[in-house]
């Protein structure tokens, strides 16, 4: 009988416990970065908030910088996951793009997302070397908006264009109202009616330039 057969349940619960502790640490780190900012957050504070020892925190993450990098990755992942609408050749472009942008605006209206983005942006400004690599990796992964534009272009319904360039243009039309004022000036998230107005105008401007007439 193998050691696994003799102790079939030993490794899995231990692994689950380790994963739970890691998740607790990440959640605590995100909350500390969000409420206290990067400089004021310490590994001691994170350990206390997570209910684990400082040694346990270091067993999972060698430094505060590693945790901050993970927070930026999760921030990007939340943004990318929220805008995940597969392109459909059987639906009008206006309908699809409006839905895509409303999903984006829904995320940008989340106070927790904005608070984390503000922490990340402040650190990128104050210590660009620390955040530059992770920001570059996030840019390389693309986004749901870019993927949608690429699919619509390949389907012949949008004019040939660099999808990344067009995606940045489109997101700029949205973020100039629903991200930058909130992150840099502390303005409140847009109300529903304002989000719809931003989405409708962005769709009209974007398709007015890039859509191919049929």
mmCIF file of C-alpha atoms in Angstrom:
data_model
loop_
_atom_site.group_PDB
_atom_site.id
_atom_site.type_symbol
_atom_site.label_atom_id
_atom_site.label_comp_id
_atom_site.label_asym_id
_atom_site.label_seq_id
_atom_site.Cartn_x
_atom_site.Cartn_y
_atom_site.Cartn_z
ATOM 1 C CA UNK A 1 0.000 0.000 0.000
ATOM 2 C CA UNK A 2 1.399 3.385 -1.010
ATOM 3 C CA UNK A 3 1.728 6.321 1.411
ATOM 4 C CA UNK A 4 -1.101 8.037 -0.456
ATOM 5 C CA UNK A 5 -3.366 5.019 0.122
ATOM 6 C CA UNK A 6 -2.474 4.959 3.804
ATOM 7 C CA UNK A 7 -3.206 8.671 4.222
ATOM 8 C CA UNK A 8 -5.586 9.543 1.404
ATOM 9 C CA UNK A 9 -6.853 12.771 2.924
ATOM 10 C CA UNK A 10 -3.733 14.233 4.452
ATOM 11 C CA UNK A 11 -2.322 16.283 1.566
ATOM 12 C CA UNK A 12 -5.542 17.733 0.158
ATOM 13 C CA UNK A 13 -6.865 19.392 3.355
ATOM 14 C CA UNK A 14 -3.373 20.761 4.000
ATOM 15 C CA UNK A 15 -3.274 22.175 0.493
ATOM 16 C CA UNK A 16 -6.711 23.680 0.898
ATOM 17 C CA UNK A 17 -5.660 25.262 4.202
ATOM 18 C CA UNK A 18 -2.557 26.715 2.556
ATOM 19 C CA UNK A 19 -4.630 28.094 -0.315
ATOM 20 C CA UNK A 20 -7.141 29.595 2.116
ATOM 21 C CA UNK A 21 -4.369 31.326 4.038
ATOM 22 C CA UNK A 22 -2.935 32.710 0.817
ATOM 23 C CA UNK A 23 -6.362 34.008 -0.202
ATOM 24 C CA UNK A 24 -6.816 35.575 3.246
ATOM 25 C CA UNK A 25 -3.454 37.316 2.903
ATOM 26 C CA UNK A 26 -4.292 38.662 -0.541
ATOM 27 C CA UNK A 27 -7.698 39.945 0.608
ATOM 28 C CA UNK A 28 -6.112 41.606 3.630
ATOM 29 C CA UNK A 29 -3.399 43.175 1.486
ATOM 30 C CA UNK A 30 -5.933 44.569 -0.970
ATOM 31 C CA UNK A 31 -7.945 46.092 1.868
ATOM 32 C CA UNK A 32 -4.861 47.577 3.519
ATOM 33 C CA UNK A 33 -3.573 49.044 0.264
ATOM 34 C CA UNK A 34 -7.049 50.407 -0.450
ATOM 35 C CA UNK A 35 -7.569 52.070 2.933
ATOM 36 C CA UNK A 36 -4.037 53.023 3.993
ATOM 37 C CA UNK A 37 -2.140 53.388 0.718
ATOM 38 C CA UNK A 38 1.099 51.752 -0.306
ATOM 39 C CA UNK A 39 3.592 53.508 1.966
ATOM 40 C CA UNK A 40 1.561 53.097 5.159
ATOM 41 C CA UNK A 41 0.858 49.423 4.514
ATOM 42 C CA UNK A 42 3.311 47.016 6.109
ATOM 43 C CA UNK A 43 3.664 43.253 6.191
ATOM 44 C CA UNK A 44 2.869 43.434 9.909
ATOM 45 C CA UNK A 45 -0.438 45.155 9.197
ATOM 46 C CA UNK A 46 -1.271 42.672 6.469
ATOM 47 C CA UNK A 47 -0.507 39.722 8.757
ATOM 48 C CA UNK A 48 -2.671 41.163 11.518
ATOM 49 C CA UNK A 49 -5.552 41.861 9.138
ATOM 50 C CA UNK A 50 -5.298 38.351 7.679
ATOM 51 C CA UNK A 51 -5.168 36.690 11.101
ATOM 52 C CA UNK A 52 -1.872 34.942 10.393
ATOM 53 C CA UNK A 53 1.720 35.306 11.522
ATOM 54 C CA UNK A 54 4.162 37.570 9.756
ATOM 55 C CA UNK A 55 6.214 34.478 8.949
ATOM 56 C CA UNK A 56 3.216 32.957 7.160
ATOM 57 C CA UNK A 57 2.861 36.089 5.036
ATOM 58 C CA UNK A 58 6.532 35.901 4.037
ATOM 59 C CA UNK A 59 6.182 32.194 3.267
ATOM 60 C CA UNK A 60 3.700 33.150 0.558
ATOM 61 C CA UNK A 61 5.091 36.510 -0.543
ATOM 62 C CA UNK A 62 8.733 37.560 -0.205
ATOM 63 C CA UNK A 63 7.953 41.275 -0.070
ATOM 64 C CA UNK A 64 5.313 43.973 -0.004
ATOM 65 C CA UNK A 65 6.270 44.747 -3.603
ATOM 66 C CA UNK A 66 5.219 41.225 -4.636
ATOM 67 C CA UNK A 67 1.842 41.692 -2.982
ATOM 68 C CA UNK A 68 1.396 45.065 -4.630
ATOM 69 C CA UNK A 69 2.222 43.580 -8.032
ATOM 70 C CA UNK A 70 -0.384 40.886 -7.439
ATOM 71 C CA UNK A 71 -2.924 43.542 -6.510
ATOM 72 C CA UNK A 72 -2.280 45.326 -9.806
ATOM 73 C CA UNK A 73 -2.695 42.056 -11.687
ATOM 74 C CA UNK A 74 -5.996 41.387 -9.920
ATOM 75 C CA UNK A 75 -7.127 44.930 -10.665
ATOM 76 C CA UNK A 76 -6.441 44.331 -14.341
ATOM 77 C CA UNK A 77 -8.080 40.889 -14.201
ATOM 78 C CA UNK A 78 -11.246 42.411 -12.722
ATOM 79 C CA UNK A 79 -11.337 44.987 -15.487
ATOM 80 C CA UNK A 80 -10.719 42.422 -18.233
ATOM 81 C CA UNK A 81 -13.189 39.888 -16.857
ATOM 82 C CA UNK A 82 -15.927 42.497 -16.609
ATOM 83 C CA UNK A 83 -15.649 43.197 -20.339
ATOM 84 C CA UNK A 84 -15.954 39.759 -21.838
ATOM 85 C CA UNK A 85 -18.619 39.818 -24.516
ATOM 86 C CA UNK A 86 -17.887 37.499 -27.456
ATOM 87 C CA UNK A 87 -18.395 39.061 -30.859
ATOM 88 C CA UNK A 88 -21.474 37.841 -32.761
ATOM 89 C CA UNK A 89 -21.848 38.229 -36.492
ATOM 90 C CA UNK A 90 -25.651 37.913 -36.270
ATOM 91 C CA UNK A 91 -26.219 40.946 -34.031
ATOM 92 C CA UNK A 92 -26.002 44.668 -34.825
ATOM 93 C CA UNK A 93 -22.674 46.271 -33.946
ATOM 94 C CA UNK A 94 -24.423 49.049 -32.053
ATOM 95 C CA UNK A 95 -26.200 46.594 -29.754
ATOM 96 C CA UNK A 96 -23.060 44.604 -29.019
ATOM 97 C CA UNK A 97 -20.764 47.554 -28.477
ATOM 98 C CA UNK A 98 -23.244 49.321 -26.220
ATOM 99 C CA UNK A 99 -23.533 46.212 -24.046
ATOM 100 C CA UNK A 100 -19.757 45.935 -23.931
ATOM 101 C CA UNK A 101 -19.338 49.519 -22.801
ATOM 102 C CA UNK A 102 -22.122 49.289 -20.240
ATOM 103 C CA UNK A 103 -20.285 46.343 -18.699
ATOM 104 C CA UNK A 104 -17.142 48.455 -18.553
ATOM 105 C CA UNK A 105 -19.002 51.372 -17.023
ATOM 106 C CA UNK A 106 -20.541 49.094 -14.409
ATOM 107 C CA UNK A 107 -17.056 48.158 -13.194
ATOM 108 C CA UNK A 108 -15.850 51.751 -13.303
ATOM 109 C CA UNK A 109 -18.784 52.657 -11.062
ATOM 110 C CA UNK A 110 -17.618 50.270 -8.323
ATOM 111 C CA UNK A 111 -16.155 52.384 -5.464
ATOM 112 C CA UNK A 112 -13.801 49.555 -4.420
ATOM 113 C CA UNK A 113 -12.362 49.313 -7.924
ATOM 114 C CA UNK A 114 -11.833 53.069 -8.069
ATOM 115 C CA UNK A 115 -10.213 53.101 -4.610
ATOM 116 C CA UNK A 116 -7.756 50.376 -5.627
ATOM 117 C CA UNK A 117 -7.071 52.094 -8.943
ATOM 118 C CA UNK A 118 -6.295 55.302 -7.048
ATOM 119 C CA UNK A 119 -3.749 53.495 -4.853
ATOM 120 C CA UNK A 120 -2.178 51.854 -7.898
ATOM 121 C CA UNK A 121 -2.047 55.114 -9.839
ATOM 122 C CA UNK A 122 -0.431 56.991 -6.956
ATOM 123 C CA UNK A 123 2.275 54.366 -6.649
ATOM 124 C CA UNK A 124 2.890 54.312 -10.393
ATOM 125 C CA UNK A 125 3.398 58.081 -10.280
ATOM 126 C CA UNK A 126 5.609 58.101 -7.168
ATOM 127 C CA UNK A 127 7.623 54.965 -7.962
ATOM 128 C CA UNK A 128 7.265 54.214 -11.676
ATOM 129 C CA UNK A 129 10.082 51.641 -11.712
ATOM 130 C CA UNK A 130 8.244 49.519 -9.182
ATOM 131 C CA UNK A 131 5.067 49.323 -11.221
ATOM 132 C CA UNK A 132 6.372 49.624 -14.777
ATOM 133 C CA UNK A 133 6.937 45.923 -15.442
ATOM 134 C CA UNK A 134 3.550 44.797 -14.199
ATOM 135 C CA UNK A 135 1.754 47.566 -16.087
ATOM 136 C CA UNK A 136 3.538 46.518 -19.276
ATOM 137 C CA UNK A 137 2.496 42.901 -18.712
ATOM 138 C CA UNK A 138 -1.096 43.979 -18.216
ATOM 139 C CA UNK A 139 -1.035 45.964 -21.472
ATOM 140 C CA UNK A 140 0.373 42.987 -23.353
ATOM 141 C CA UNK A 141 -2.574 40.809 -22.350
ATOM 142 C CA UNK A 142 -5.052 42.996 -24.216
ATOM 143 C CA UNK A 143 -8.680 43.371 -23.241
ATOM 144 C CA UNK A 144 -12.189 42.270 -24.085
ATOM 145 C CA UNK A 145 -12.739 45.497 -26.023
ATOM 146 C CA UNK A 146 -9.677 44.852 -28.187
ATOM 147 C CA UNK A 147 -10.720 41.249 -28.822
ATOM 148 C CA UNK A 148 -14.206 42.360 -29.861
ATOM 149 C CA UNK A 149 -12.820 44.982 -32.254
ATOM 150 C CA UNK A 150 -10.453 42.446 -33.798
ATOM 151 C CA UNK A 151 -13.258 39.932 -34.343
ATOM 152 C CA UNK A 152 -15.554 42.539 -35.907
ATOM 153 C CA UNK A 153 -12.736 43.707 -38.169
ATOM 154 C CA UNK A 154 -11.981 40.156 -39.318
ATOM 155 C CA UNK A 155 -15.685 39.741 -40.054
ATOM 156 C CA UNK A 156 -15.473 42.690 -42.429
ATOM 157 C CA UNK A 157 -17.783 44.918 -40.403
ATOM 158 C CA UNK A 158 -15.116 47.345 -39.197
ATOM 159 C CA UNK A 159 -12.502 49.067 -41.327
ATOM 160 C CA UNK A 160 -8.960 47.658 -41.090
ATOM 161 C CA UNK A 161 -7.315 49.152 -38.025
ATOM 162 C CA UNK A 162 -4.844 48.255 -35.301
ATOM 163 C CA UNK A 163 -7.230 46.735 -32.715
ATOM 164 C CA UNK A 164 -5.095 47.914 -29.810
ATOM 165 C CA UNK A 165 -5.051 51.492 -31.107
ATOM 166 C CA UNK A 166 -8.807 51.526 -31.720
ATOM 167 C CA UNK A 167 -9.427 49.915 -28.336
ATOM 168 C CA UNK A 168 -7.453 52.654 -26.592
ATOM 169 C CA UNK A 169 -9.464 55.266 -28.461
ATOM 170 C CA UNK A 170 -12.747 53.691 -27.407
ATOM 171 C CA UNK A 171 -11.733 53.272 -23.779
ATOM 172 C CA UNK A 172 -10.555 56.867 -23.766
ATOM 173 C CA UNK A 173 -14.052 58.015 -24.728
ATOM 174 C CA UNK A 174 -15.390 56.172 -21.681
ATOM 175 C CA UNK A 175 -12.655 56.736 -19.106
ATOM 176 C CA UNK A 176 -12.514 60.478 -19.652
ATOM 177 C CA UNK A 177 -15.934 60.588 -17.961
ATOM 178 C CA UNK A 178 -16.056 57.469 -15.791
ATOM 179 C CA UNK A 179 -12.515 56.823 -14.555
ATOM 180 C CA UNK A 180 -10.080 59.723 -14.586
ATOM 181 C CA UNK A 181 -12.342 62.261 -12.832
ATOM 182 C CA UNK A 182 -13.053 59.687 -10.101
ATOM 183 C CA UNK A 183 -9.439 58.587 -9.660
ATOM 184 C CA UNK A 184 -7.734 61.980 -9.881
ATOM 185 C CA UNK A 185 -10.391 64.412 -8.641
ATOM 186 C CA UNK A 186 -12.465 62.235 -6.317
ATOM 187 C CA UNK A 187 -15.672 62.792 -8.240
ATOM 188 C CA UNK A 188 -18.537 60.345 -7.545
ATOM 189 C CA UNK A 189 -19.277 57.435 -9.902
ATOM 190 C CA UNK A 190 -21.602 58.227 -12.772
ATOM 191 C CA UNK A 191 -25.318 57.710 -12.296
ATOM 192 C CA UNK A 192 -27.087 55.198 -14.519
ATOM 193 C CA UNK A 193 -28.436 57.826 -16.887
ATOM 194 C CA UNK A 194 -24.976 59.368 -17.280
ATOM 195 C CA UNK A 195 -23.413 55.956 -17.964
ATOM 196 C CA UNK A 196 -25.961 55.353 -20.705
ATOM 197 C CA UNK A 197 -25.259 58.757 -22.234
ATOM 198 C CA UNK A 198 -21.503 58.098 -22.240
ATOM 199 C CA UNK A 199 -21.964 54.637 -23.767
ATOM 200 C CA UNK A 200 -24.374 55.822 -26.469
ATOM 201 C CA UNK A 201 -22.183 58.715 -27.559
ATOM 202 C CA UNK A 202 -19.017 56.572 -27.551
ATOM 203 C CA UNK A 203 -20.722 53.911 -29.681
ATOM 204 C CA UNK A 204 -21.979 56.504 -32.154
ATOM 205 C CA UNK A 205 -18.585 58.180 -32.489
ATOM 206 C CA UNK A 206 -16.638 54.938 -32.760
ATOM 207 C CA UNK A 207 -18.888 53.242 -35.282
ATOM 208 C CA UNK A 208 -19.387 56.472 -37.176
ATOM 209 C CA UNK A 209 -15.683 56.380 -37.979
ATOM 210 C CA UNK A 210 -14.816 52.671 -38.146
ATOM 211 C CA UNK A 211 -17.997 50.820 -39.196
ATOM 212 C CA UNK A 212 -18.159 49.676 -42.790
ATOM 213 C CA UNK A 213 -21.362 50.508 -44.597
ATOM 214 C CA UNK A 214 -23.326 47.456 -45.762
#
